[in-house]
Coordinates of C-alpha atoms in Angstrom, one line a residue:
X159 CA 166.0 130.7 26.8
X160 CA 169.0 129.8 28.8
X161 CA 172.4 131.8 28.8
X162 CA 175.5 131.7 31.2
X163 CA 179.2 132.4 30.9
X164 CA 181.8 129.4 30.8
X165 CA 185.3 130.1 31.5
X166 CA 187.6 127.4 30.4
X167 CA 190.2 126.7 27.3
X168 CA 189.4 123.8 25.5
X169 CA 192.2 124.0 22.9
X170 CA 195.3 126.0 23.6
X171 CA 196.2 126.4 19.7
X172 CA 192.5 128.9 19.8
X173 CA 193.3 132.4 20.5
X174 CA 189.5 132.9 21.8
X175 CA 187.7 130.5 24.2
X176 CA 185.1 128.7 22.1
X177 CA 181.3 129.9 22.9
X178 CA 178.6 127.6 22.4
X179 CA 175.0 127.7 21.0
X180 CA 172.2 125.4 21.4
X181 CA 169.3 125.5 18.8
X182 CA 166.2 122.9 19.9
X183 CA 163.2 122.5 17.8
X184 CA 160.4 120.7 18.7
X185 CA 159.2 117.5 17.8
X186 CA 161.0 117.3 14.5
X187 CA 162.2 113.8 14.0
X188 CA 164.8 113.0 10.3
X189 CA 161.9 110.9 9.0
X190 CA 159.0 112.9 8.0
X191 CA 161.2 115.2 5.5
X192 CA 161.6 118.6 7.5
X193 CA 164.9 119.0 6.8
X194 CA 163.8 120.0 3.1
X195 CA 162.4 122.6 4.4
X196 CA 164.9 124.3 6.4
X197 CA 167.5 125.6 3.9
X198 CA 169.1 127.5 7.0
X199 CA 169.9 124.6 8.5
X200 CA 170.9 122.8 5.5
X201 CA 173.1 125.4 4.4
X202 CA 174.6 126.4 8.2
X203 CA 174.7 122.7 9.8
X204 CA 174.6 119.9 7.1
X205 CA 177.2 121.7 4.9
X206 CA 179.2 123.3 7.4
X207 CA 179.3 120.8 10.3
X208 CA 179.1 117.6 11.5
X209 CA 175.6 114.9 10.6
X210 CA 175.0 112.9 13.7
X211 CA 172.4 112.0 11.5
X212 CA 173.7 109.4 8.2
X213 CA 176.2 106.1 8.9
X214 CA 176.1 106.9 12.8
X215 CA 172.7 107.6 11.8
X216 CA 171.4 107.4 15.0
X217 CA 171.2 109.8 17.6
X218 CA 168.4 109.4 20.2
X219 CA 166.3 110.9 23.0
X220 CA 166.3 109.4 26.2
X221 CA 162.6 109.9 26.4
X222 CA 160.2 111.0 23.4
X223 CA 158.4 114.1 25.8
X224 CA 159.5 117.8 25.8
X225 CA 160.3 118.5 29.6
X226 CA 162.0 115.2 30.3
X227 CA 164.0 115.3 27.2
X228 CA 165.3 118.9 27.6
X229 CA 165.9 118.4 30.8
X230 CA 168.3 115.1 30.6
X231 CA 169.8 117.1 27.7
X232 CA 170.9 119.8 30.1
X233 CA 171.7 118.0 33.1
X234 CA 173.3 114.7 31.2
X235 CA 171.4 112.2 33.1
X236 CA 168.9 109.8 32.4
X237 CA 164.8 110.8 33.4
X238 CA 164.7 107.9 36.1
X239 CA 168.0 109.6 38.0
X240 CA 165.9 113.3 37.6
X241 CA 162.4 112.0 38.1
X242 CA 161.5 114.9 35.5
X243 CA 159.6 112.0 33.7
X244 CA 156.3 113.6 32.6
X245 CA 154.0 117.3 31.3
X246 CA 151.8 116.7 33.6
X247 CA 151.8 116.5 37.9
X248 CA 152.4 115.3 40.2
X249 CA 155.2 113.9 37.9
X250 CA 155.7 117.1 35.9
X251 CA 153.9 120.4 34.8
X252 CA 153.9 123.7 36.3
X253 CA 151.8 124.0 39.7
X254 CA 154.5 126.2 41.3
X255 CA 154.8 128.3 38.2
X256 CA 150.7 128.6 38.7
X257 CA 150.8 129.2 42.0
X258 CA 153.5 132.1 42.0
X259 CA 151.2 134.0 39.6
X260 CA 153.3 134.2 36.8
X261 CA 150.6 132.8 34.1
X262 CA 149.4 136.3 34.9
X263 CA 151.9 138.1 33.0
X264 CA 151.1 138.4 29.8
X265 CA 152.5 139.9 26.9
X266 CA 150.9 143.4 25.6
X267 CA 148.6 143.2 22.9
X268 CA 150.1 142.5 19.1
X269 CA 153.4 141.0 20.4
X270 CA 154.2 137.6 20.4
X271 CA 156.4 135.3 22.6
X272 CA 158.4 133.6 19.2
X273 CA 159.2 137.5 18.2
X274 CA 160.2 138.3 21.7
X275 CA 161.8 135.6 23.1
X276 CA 163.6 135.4 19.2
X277 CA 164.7 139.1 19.2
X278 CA 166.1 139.0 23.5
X279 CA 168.4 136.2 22.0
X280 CA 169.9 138.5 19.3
X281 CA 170.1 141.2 21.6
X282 CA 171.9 139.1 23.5
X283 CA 174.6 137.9 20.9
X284 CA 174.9 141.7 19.9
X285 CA 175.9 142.3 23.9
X286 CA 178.4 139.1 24.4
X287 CA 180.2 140.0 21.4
X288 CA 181.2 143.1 23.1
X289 CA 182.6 140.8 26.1
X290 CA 186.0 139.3 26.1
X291 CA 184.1 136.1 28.2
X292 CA 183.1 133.3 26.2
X293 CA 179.2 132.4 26.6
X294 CA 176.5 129.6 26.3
X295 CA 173.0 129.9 24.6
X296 CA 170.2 127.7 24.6
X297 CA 167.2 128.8 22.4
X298 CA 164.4 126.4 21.7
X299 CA 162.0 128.3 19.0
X300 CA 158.7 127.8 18.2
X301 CA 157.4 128.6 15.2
X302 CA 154.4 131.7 15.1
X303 CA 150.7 131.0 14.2
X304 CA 151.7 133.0 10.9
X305 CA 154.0 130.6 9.6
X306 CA 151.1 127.8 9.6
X307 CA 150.5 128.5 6.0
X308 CA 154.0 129.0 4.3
X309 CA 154.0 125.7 2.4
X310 CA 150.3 124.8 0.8
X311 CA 151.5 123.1 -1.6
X312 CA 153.2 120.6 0.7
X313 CA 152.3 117.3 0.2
X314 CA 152.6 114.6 2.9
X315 CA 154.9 111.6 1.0
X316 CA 153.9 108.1 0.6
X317 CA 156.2 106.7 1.6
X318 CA 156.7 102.6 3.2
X319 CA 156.6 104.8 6.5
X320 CA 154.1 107.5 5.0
X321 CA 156.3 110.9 5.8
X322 CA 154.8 113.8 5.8
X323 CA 156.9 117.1 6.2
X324 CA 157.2 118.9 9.2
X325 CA 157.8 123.0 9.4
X326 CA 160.8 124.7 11.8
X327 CA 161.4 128.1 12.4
X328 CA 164.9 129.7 9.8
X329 CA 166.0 131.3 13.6
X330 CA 169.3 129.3 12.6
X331 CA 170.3 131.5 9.8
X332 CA 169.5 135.0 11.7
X333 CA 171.9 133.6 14.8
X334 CA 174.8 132.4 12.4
X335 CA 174.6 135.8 10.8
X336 CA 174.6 137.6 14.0
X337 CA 177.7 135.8 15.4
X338 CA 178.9 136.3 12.0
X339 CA 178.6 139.9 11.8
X340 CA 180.3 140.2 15.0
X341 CA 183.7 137.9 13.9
X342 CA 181.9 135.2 17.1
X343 CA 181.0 132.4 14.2
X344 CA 184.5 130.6 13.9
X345 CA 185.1 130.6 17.6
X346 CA 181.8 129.3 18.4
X347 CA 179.8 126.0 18.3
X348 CA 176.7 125.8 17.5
X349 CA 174.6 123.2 17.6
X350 CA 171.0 121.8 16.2
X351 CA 168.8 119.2 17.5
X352 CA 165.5 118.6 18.5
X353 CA 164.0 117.2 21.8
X354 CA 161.7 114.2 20.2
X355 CA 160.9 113.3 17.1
X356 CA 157.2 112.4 16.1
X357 CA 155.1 109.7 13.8
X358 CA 151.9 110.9 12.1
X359 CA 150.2 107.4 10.4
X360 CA 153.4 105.2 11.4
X361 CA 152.6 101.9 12.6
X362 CA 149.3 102.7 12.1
X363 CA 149.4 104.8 14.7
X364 CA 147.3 108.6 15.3
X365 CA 150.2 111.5 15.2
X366 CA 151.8 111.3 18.6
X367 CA 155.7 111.3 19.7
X368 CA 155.2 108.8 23.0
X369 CA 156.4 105.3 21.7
X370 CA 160.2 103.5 21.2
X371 CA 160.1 103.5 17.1
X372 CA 162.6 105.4 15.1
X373 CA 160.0 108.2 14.1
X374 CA 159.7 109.2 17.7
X375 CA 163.3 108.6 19.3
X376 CA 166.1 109.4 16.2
X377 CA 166.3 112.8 15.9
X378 CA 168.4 115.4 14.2
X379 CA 171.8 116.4 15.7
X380 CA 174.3 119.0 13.7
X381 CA 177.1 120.7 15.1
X382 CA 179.6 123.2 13.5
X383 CA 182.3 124.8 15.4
X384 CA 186.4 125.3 16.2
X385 CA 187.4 121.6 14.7
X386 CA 184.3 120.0 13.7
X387 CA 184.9 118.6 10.4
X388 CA 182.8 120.2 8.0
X389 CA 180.0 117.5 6.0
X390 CA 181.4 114.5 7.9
X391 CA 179.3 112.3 9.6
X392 CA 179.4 110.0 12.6
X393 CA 178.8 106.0 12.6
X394 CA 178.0 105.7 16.2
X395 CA 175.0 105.5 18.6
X396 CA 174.7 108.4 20.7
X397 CA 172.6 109.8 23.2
X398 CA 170.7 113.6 24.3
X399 CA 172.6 112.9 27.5
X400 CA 176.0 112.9 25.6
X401 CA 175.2 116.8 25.0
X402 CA 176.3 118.2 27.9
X403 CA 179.2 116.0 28.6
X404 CA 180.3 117.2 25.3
X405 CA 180.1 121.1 25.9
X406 CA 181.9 120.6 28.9
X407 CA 184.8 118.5 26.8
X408 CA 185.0 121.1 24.3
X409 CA 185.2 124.3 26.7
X410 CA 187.7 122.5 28.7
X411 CA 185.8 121.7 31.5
X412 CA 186.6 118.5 33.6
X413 CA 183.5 116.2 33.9
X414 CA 181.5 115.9 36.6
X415 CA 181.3 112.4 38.2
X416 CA 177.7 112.2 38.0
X417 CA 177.7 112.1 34.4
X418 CA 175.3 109.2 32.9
X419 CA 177.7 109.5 29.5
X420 CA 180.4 110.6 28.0
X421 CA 181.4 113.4 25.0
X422 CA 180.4 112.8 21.3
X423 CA 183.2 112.6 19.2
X424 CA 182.7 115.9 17.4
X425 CA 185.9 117.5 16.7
X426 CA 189.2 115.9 14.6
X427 CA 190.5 115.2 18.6
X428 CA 187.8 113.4 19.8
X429 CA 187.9 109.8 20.9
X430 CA 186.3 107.1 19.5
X431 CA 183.4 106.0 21.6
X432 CA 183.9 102.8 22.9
X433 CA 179.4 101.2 23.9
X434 CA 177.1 100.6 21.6
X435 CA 174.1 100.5 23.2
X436 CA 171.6 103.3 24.5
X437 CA 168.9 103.1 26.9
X438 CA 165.7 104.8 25.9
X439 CA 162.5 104.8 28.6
X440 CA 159.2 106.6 28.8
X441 CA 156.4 106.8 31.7
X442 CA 152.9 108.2 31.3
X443 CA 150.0 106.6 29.3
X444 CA 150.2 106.9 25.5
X445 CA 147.7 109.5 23.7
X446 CA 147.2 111.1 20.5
X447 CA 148.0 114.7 19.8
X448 CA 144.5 115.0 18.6
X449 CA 143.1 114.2 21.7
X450 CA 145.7 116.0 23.9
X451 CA 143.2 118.7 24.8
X452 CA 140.6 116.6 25.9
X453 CA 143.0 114.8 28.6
X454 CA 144.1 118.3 29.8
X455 CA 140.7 118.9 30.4
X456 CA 139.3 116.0 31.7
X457 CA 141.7 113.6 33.2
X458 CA 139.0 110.6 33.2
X459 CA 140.3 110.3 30.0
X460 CA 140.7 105.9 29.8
X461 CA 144.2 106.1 27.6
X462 CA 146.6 103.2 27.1
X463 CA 149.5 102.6 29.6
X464 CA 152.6 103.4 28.0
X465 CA 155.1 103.3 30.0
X466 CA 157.9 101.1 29.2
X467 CA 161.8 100.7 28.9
X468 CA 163.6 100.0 25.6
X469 CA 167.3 99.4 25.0
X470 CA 168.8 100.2 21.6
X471 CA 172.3 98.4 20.5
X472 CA 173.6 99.7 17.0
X473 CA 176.7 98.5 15.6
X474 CA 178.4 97.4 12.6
X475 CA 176.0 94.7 10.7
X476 CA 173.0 95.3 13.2
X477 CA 170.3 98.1 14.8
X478 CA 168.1 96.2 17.4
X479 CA 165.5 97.1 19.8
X480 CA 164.8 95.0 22.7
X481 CA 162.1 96.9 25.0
X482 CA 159.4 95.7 27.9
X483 CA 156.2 97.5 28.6
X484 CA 154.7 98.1 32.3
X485 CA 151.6 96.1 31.3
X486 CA 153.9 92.7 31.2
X487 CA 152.3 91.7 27.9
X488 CA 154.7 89.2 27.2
X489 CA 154.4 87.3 30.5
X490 CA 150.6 86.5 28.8
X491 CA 152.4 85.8 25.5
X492 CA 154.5 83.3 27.3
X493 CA 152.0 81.7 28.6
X494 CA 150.2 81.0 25.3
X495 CA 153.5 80.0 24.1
X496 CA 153.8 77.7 26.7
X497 CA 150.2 75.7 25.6
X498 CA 150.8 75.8 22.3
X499 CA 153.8 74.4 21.9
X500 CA 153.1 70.8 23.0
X501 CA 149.4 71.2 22.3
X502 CA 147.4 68.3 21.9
X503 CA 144.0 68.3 20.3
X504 CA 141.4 70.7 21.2
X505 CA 144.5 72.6 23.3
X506 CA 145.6 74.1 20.2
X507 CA 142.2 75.3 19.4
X508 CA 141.4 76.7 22.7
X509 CA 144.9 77.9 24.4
X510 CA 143.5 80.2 26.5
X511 CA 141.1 77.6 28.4
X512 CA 143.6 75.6 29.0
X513 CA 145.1 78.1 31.3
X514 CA 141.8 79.4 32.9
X515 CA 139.8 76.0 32.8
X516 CA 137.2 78.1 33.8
X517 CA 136.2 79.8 30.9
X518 CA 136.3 83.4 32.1
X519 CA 139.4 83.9 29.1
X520 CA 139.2 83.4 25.5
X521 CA 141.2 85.8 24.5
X522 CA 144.5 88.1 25.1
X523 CA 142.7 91.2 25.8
X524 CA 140.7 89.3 28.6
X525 CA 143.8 87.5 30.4
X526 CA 145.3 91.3 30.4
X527 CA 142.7 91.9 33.6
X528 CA 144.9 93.1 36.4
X529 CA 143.4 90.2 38.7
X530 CA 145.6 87.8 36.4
X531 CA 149.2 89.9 36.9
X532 CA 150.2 87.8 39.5
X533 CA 149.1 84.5 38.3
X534 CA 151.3 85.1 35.0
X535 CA 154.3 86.5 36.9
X536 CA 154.9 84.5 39.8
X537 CA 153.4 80.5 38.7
X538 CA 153.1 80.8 34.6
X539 CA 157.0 79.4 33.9
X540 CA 159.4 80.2 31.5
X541 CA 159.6 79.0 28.0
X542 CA 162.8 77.8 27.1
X543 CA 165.3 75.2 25.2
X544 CA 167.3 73.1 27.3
X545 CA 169.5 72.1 24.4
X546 CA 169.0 72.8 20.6
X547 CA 168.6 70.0 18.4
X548 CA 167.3 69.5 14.7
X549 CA 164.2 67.8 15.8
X550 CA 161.7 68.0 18.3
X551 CA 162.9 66.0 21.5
X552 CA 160.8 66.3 24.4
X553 CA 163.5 66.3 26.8
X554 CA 165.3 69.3 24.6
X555 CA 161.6 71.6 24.9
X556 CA 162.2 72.7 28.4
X557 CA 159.0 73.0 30.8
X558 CA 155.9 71.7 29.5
X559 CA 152.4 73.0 30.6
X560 CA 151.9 72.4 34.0
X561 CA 149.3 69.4 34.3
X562 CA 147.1 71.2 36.6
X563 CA 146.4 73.5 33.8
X564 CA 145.1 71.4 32.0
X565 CA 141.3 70.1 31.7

């Protein structure tokens, strides 16, 4: 939970100066069909605010992981400009936290952090509402082990993308009707996102939120407030790193130069944003939720590498992904492509032993070895066209495989 005072007039028409308040779930991405089962926030954001969420349709994370995410949300900058890039040290966790003895605090038996953290924050709205200073709030809730079994009915959709529905707290509702109670809601913004999304049986892949694909990077954003447009929705591409650039726009705050982005156009005011592409990276080694306790356990654990770096360009007629992974895999792609395609005979059977004559690899999972990185990345060449033509000229092909590869 994170509260401060700001002090600046966004709009001098306003008689107050606009408070804000940030609500973060966790892990929900707009895919799996959680929003049907939040009627608070259907009711308080959907109908009553602004959908970064429909024709816009696409607001991302920067990075698909709870710390970094939060933290380039607050700070507006991207996770390799913070080095916050991982849960886990030396690039992340909590040693310091360990080491200052605060896991020893605990709570007192039959209380619960979700209850205490929840009812702090609404004692906290009760006590700015008697202040004449406008204030920021940033709660991220977690839902309590008793709410595991409030839908059993639930059935997980099967759907092309198999969606199953995913369960957030109603803590939306009690703050709107807090700030209500207290004549705060119509001078304050709140807002509702989450920091990831997540896929369970996407792609064929085990549940998990640590890859590029929509399930795991698009996530909710709803904001209501002084301006916003109530049920509109924004066609443009934006970013978690837009967030805090946009708070500062709308309490009149100039923007710091070290700003990665630049405010969402939220209210009636608001500029039109002028890119349309988005970068979205991740580093760490990708893992199942199912088997997260067992790497925080044992870190022997042999789990794929995952890091990676993905741009994302949206814009009217097209939504592409373009994204490169640590392990190079396409540098060994490219050089399959570049045997078979001016293969002769037993080439086209055998690609791989064309490039290691030796017979030590038959296969893609063998020439990913790390003794073959530099072999593909510094003397494998590029495949390209020199010229495009309607029929195969071998002066048009570009570079042919190198005759020393060959048998």
């Amino acid at each position: 939970m994170v509260v401060t005072r700001v002090v600046a007039l966004k709009d001098p028409t306003c008689t107050k100066r606009p408070n804000f308040v940030l609500i973060m779930s966790d892990d929900q991405d707009k895919y799996l069909g959680s929003l049907n089962y939040q009627p608070a926030v259907q009711k308080n954001f959907i109908e009553q605010g602004t959908a970064f969420e429909k024709a816009f349709e696409k607001h991302f994370c920067t990075q698909s992981q709870c710390c970094p995410s939060r933290v380039s949300c607050l700070t507006g900058k991207h996770g390799h400009n913070t080095n916050v890039t991982d849960v886990l040290p030396p690039f992340g966790g909590y040693p310091k936290f360990v080491s200052e003895g605060l896991n020893d605090h605990y709570l007192p038996p039959g209380e619960y952090s979700t209850d205490l953290v929840s009812q702090k924050s609404l004692d906290f709205l009760d006590e700015a509402s008697e202040s004449s200073r406008p204030f920021f709030f940033f709660e991220p809730p977690v839902a309590a082990e008793r709410h595991k079994h409030l839908y059993p009915d639930a059935k997980i959709p099967r759907t092309k993308s198999f969606n199953p529905p995913v369960v957030s707290p109603p803590l939306s509702l009690m703050f709107t009707s807090t700030l209500e109670s207290h004549n705060l809601l119509d001078d304050t913004y709140v807002i509702y996102t989450s920091d990831n999304g997540f896929h369970i049986g996407q792609h064929r892949l085990q549940p998990g939120k640590t890859n590029c694909y929509e399930e795991d990077v698009n996530v909710p954003f709803f904001i209501r407030g002084p301006g916003v447009a109530r049920g509109a929705a924004v066609h443009h591409p934006t970013l978690h790193i837009d967030l805090t650039p946009t708070i500062f726009d709308l309490a009149g705050i100039p923007q710091r130069a070290d700003f990665e982005s630049v405010p969402m156009p939220v209210s009636t005011n608001s500029k039109p944003l002028e890119y349309e592409s988005v970068n979205i990276e991740f580093w760490s080694r990708k893992t199942s939720e199912k088997y997260l306790a067992t790497l925080l356990t044992n870190f022997t654990v042999d789990l794929r590498k995952n890091t990676y770096k993905s741009v994302r360009i949206v814009g009217p007629g097209y939504n592409l992904m373009y994204s490169v992974w640590c392990t190079n895999d396409h540098e060994l792609l490219k050089g399959l492509m570049m045997v078979l395609k001016s293969c002769k005979g037993q080439e086209c059977i055998y690609p791989w032993k064309t490039i290691h004559p030796d017979g030590d690899v038959t296969s893609l999972r063998e020439a990913m070895k790390p003794r073959f990185d530099c072999f593909y990345e510094e003397e494998m060449p590029e495949v390209h066209f020199d010229s495009c033509e309607v029929g195969y000229l071998v002066e048009a092909e570009g570079p042919q495989i190198q005759a020393s590869f060959r048998v």
